[in-house]
PDB file of C-alpha atoms and ligand atoms in Angstrom:
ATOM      1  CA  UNK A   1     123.717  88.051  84.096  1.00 71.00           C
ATOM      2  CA  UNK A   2     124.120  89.451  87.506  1.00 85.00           C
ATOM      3  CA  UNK A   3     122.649  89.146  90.219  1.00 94.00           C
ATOM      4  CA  UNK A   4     122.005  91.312  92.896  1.00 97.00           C
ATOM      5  CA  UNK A   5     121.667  90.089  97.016  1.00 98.00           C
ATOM      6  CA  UNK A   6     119.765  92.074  99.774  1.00 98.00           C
ATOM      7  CA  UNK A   7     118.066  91.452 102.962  1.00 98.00           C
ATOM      8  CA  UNK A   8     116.765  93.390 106.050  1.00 98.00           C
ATOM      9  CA  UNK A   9     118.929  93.840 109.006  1.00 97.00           C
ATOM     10  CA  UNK A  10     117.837  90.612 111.115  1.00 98.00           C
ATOM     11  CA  UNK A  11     117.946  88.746 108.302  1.00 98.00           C
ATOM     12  CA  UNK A  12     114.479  87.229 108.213  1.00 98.00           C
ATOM     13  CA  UNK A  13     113.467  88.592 104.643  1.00 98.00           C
ATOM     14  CA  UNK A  14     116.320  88.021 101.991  1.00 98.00           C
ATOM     15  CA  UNK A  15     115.548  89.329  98.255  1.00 98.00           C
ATOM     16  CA  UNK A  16     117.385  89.172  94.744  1.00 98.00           C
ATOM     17  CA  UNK A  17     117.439  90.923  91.615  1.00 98.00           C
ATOM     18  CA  UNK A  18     118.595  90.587  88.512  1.00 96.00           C
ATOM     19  CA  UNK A  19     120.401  92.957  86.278  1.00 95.00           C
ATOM     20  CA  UNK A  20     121.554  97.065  87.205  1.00 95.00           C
ATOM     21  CA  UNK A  21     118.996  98.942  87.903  1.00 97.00           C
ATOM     22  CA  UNK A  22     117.503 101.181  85.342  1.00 96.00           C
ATOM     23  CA  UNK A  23     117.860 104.277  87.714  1.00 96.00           C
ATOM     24  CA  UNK A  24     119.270 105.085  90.807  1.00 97.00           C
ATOM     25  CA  UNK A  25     118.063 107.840  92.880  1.00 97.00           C
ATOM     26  CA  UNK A  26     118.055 110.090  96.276  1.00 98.00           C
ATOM     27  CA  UNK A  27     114.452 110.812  96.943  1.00 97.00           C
ATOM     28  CA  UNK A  28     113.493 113.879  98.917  1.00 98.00           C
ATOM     29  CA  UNK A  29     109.666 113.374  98.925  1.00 95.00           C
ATOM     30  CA  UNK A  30     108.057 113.613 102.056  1.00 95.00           C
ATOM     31  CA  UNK A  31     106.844 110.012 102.105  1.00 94.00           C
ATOM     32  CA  UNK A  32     110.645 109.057 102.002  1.00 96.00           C
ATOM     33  CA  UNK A  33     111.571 111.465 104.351  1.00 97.00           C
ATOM     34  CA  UNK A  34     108.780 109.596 106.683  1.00 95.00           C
ATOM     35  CA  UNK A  35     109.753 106.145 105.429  1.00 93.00           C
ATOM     36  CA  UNK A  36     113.502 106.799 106.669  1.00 95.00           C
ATOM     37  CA  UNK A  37     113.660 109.226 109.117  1.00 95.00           C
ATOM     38  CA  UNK A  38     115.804 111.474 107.325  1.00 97.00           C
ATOM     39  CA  UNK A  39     115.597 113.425 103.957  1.00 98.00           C
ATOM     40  CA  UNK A  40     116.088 111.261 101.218  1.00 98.00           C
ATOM     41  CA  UNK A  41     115.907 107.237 100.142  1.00 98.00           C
ATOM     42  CA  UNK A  42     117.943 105.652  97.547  1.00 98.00           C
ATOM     43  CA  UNK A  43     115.874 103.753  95.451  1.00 98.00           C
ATOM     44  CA  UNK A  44     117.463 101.608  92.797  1.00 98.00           C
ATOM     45  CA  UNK A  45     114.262 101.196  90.229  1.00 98.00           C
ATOM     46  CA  UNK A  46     114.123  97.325  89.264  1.00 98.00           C
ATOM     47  CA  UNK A  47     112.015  96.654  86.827  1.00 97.00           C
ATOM     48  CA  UNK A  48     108.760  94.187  88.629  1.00 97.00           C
ATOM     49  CA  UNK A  49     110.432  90.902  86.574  1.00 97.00           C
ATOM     50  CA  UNK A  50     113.386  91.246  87.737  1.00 98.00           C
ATOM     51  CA  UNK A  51     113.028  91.645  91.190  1.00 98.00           C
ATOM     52  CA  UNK A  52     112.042  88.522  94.090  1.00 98.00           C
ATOM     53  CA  UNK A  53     111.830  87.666  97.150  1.00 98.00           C
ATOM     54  CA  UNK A  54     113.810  84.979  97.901  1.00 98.00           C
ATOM     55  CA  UNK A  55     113.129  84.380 102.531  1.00 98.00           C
ATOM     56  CA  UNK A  56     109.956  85.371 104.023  1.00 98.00           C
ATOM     57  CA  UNK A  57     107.383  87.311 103.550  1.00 97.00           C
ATOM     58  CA  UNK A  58     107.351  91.118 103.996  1.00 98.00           C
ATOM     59  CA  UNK A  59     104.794  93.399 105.373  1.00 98.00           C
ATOM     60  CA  UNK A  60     103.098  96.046 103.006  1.00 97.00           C
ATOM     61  CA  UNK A  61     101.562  99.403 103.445  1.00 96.00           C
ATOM     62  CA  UNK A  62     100.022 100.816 100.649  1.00 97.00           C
ATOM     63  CA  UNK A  63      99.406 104.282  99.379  1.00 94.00           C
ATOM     64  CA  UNK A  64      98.097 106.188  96.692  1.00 93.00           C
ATOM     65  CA  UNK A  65     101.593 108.224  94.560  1.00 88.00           C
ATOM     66  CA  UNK A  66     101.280 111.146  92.954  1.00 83.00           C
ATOM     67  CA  UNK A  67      99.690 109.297  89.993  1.00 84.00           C
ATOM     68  CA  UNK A  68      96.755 107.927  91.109  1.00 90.00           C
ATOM     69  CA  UNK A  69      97.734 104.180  91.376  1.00 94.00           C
ATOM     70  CA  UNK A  70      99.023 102.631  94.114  1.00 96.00           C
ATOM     71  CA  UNK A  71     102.637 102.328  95.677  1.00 96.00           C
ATOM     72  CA  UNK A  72     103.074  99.004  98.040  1.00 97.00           C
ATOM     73  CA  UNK A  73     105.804  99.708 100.440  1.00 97.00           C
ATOM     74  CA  UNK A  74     107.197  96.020 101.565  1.00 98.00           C
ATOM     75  CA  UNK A  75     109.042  96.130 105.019  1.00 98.00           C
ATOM     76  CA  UNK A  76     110.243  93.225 107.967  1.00 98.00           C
ATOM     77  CA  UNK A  77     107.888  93.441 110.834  1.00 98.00           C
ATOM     78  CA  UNK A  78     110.361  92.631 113.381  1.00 98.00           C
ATOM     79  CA  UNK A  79     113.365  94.527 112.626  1.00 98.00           C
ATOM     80  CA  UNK A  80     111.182  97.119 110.477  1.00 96.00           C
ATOM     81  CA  UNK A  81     113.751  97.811 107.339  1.00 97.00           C
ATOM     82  CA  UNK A  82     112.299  99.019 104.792  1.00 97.00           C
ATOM     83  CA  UNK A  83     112.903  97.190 101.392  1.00 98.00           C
ATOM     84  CA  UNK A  84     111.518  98.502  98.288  1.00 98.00           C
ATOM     85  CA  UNK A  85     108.637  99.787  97.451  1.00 97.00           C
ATOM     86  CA  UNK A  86     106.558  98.519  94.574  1.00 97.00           C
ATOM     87  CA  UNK A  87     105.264 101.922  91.881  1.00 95.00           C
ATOM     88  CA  UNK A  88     102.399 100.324  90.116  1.00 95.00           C
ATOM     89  CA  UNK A  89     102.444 103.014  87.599  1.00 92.00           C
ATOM     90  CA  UNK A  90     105.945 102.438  86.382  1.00 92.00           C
ATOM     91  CA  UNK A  91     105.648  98.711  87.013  1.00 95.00           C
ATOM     92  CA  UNK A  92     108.857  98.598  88.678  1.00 97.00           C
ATOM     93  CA  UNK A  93     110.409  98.590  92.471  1.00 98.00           C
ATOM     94  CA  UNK A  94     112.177 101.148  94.135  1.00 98.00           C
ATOM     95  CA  UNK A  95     114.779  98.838  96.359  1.00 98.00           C
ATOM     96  CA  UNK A  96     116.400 100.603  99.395  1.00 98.00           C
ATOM     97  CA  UNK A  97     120.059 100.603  98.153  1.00 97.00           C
ATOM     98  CA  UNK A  98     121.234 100.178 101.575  1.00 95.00           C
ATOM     99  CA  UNK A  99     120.000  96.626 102.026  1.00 97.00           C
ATOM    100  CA  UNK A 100     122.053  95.230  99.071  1.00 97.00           C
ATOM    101  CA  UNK A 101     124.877  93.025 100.369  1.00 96.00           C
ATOM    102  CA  UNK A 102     127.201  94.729  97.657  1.00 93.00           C
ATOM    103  CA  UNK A 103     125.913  98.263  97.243  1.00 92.00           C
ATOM    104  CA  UNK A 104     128.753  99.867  94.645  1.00 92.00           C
ATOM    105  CA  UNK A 105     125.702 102.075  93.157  1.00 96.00           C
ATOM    106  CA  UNK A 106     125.848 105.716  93.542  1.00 96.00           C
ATOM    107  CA  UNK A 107     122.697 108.193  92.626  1.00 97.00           C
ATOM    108  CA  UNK A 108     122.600 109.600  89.427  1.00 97.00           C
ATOM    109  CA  UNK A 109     119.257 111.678  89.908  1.00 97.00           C
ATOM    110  CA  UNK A 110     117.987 113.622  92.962  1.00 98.00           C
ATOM    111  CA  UNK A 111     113.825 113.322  92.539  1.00 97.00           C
ATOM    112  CA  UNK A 112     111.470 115.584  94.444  1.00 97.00           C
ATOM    113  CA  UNK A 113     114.215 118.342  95.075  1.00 98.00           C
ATOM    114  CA  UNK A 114     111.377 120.592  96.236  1.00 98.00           C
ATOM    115  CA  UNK A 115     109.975 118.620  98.837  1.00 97.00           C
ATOM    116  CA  UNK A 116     113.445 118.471 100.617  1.00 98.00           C
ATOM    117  CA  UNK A 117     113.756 119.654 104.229  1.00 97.00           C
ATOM    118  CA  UNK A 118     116.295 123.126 104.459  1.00 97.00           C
ATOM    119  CA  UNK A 119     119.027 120.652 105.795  1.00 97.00           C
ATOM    120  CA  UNK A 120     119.223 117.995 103.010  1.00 98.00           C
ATOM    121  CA  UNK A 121     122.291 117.297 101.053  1.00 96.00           C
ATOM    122  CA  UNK A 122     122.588 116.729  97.784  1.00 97.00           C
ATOM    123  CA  UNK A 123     125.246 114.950  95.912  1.00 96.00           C
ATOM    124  CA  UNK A 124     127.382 116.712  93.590  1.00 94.00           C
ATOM    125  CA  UNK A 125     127.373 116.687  89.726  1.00 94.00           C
ATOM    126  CA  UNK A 126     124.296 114.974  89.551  1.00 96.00           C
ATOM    127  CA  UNK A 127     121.023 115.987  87.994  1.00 97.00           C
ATOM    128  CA  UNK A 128     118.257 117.589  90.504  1.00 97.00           C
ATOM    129  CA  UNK A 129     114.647 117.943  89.649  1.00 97.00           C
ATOM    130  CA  UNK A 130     111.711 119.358  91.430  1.00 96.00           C
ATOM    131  CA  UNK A 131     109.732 116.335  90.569  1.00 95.00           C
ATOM    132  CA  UNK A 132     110.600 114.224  88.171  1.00 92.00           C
ATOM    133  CA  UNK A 133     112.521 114.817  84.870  1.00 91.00           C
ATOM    134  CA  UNK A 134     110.064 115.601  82.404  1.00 87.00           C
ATOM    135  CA  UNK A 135     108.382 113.022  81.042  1.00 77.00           C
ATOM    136  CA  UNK A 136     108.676 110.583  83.654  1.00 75.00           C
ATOM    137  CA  UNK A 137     105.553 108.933  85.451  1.00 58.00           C
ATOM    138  CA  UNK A 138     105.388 109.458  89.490  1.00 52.00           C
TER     139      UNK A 138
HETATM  140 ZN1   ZN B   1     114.083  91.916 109.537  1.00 88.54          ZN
HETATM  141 ZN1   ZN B   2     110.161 109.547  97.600  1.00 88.54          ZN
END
């Protein structure tokens, strides 16, 4: 089984998962565009059993998503990195791809395509959705 290493960038929150993730995706929403300053997060989904933290204790912000139920954003507060963010509604964690120690992932969805600013980028050969691929809870 594998396991997976991250942290913020001062080090004071470390987390771990186990297992790939069961999606990886660049999300254009405008709550990620907020979240990171720039048009898209990658999110690697982690199902909620898989995924710890392992030092410290985050801060959370919660919102309502597009479903109803709540999203629980967990960041440091003192070098503010966001980590992951915790989708209720698909009981699983979006984790910021760019904390992992090892990040080898790549994006094999673009989500919320329609909510992107006019200069986003996209990667090539890789699906793009308005929203979400049909069938799939937000
Ligand atoms: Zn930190
Ligand atoms: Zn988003």
């Amino acid at each position: 089984m594998e396991k997976h290493i991250g942290s913020c960038r001062c080090g004071d929150i470390e987390f771990c998962f186990d297992n790939d993730p069961i999606n990886s995706t660049f999300c254009y929403c405008k709550d990620c565009q907020a979240l990171t300053g720039s048009d898209k997060w990658f999110g690697l989904w982690v199902p909620r059993e898989n995924f710890s933290f392992t030092k410290g204790i985050p801060s959370s912000y919660t919102r309502s998503g597009d479903s109803g139920k709540e999203v629980h954003y967990h960041f440091c507060s003192i070098c503010s990195t966001a980590l992951c963010a915790e989708i209720t509604a698909g009981n699983f964690y979006s984790v910021s791809a760019t904390s992992l120690k090892n990040n080898n992932f790549t994006p094999k969805m673009s989500i919320y395509a329609s909510s992107a600013p006019s200069w986003a980028t996209f990667p090539n050969n890789v699906p793009k959705f308005d929203i979400l691929p049909p069938g799939m809870a937000g």
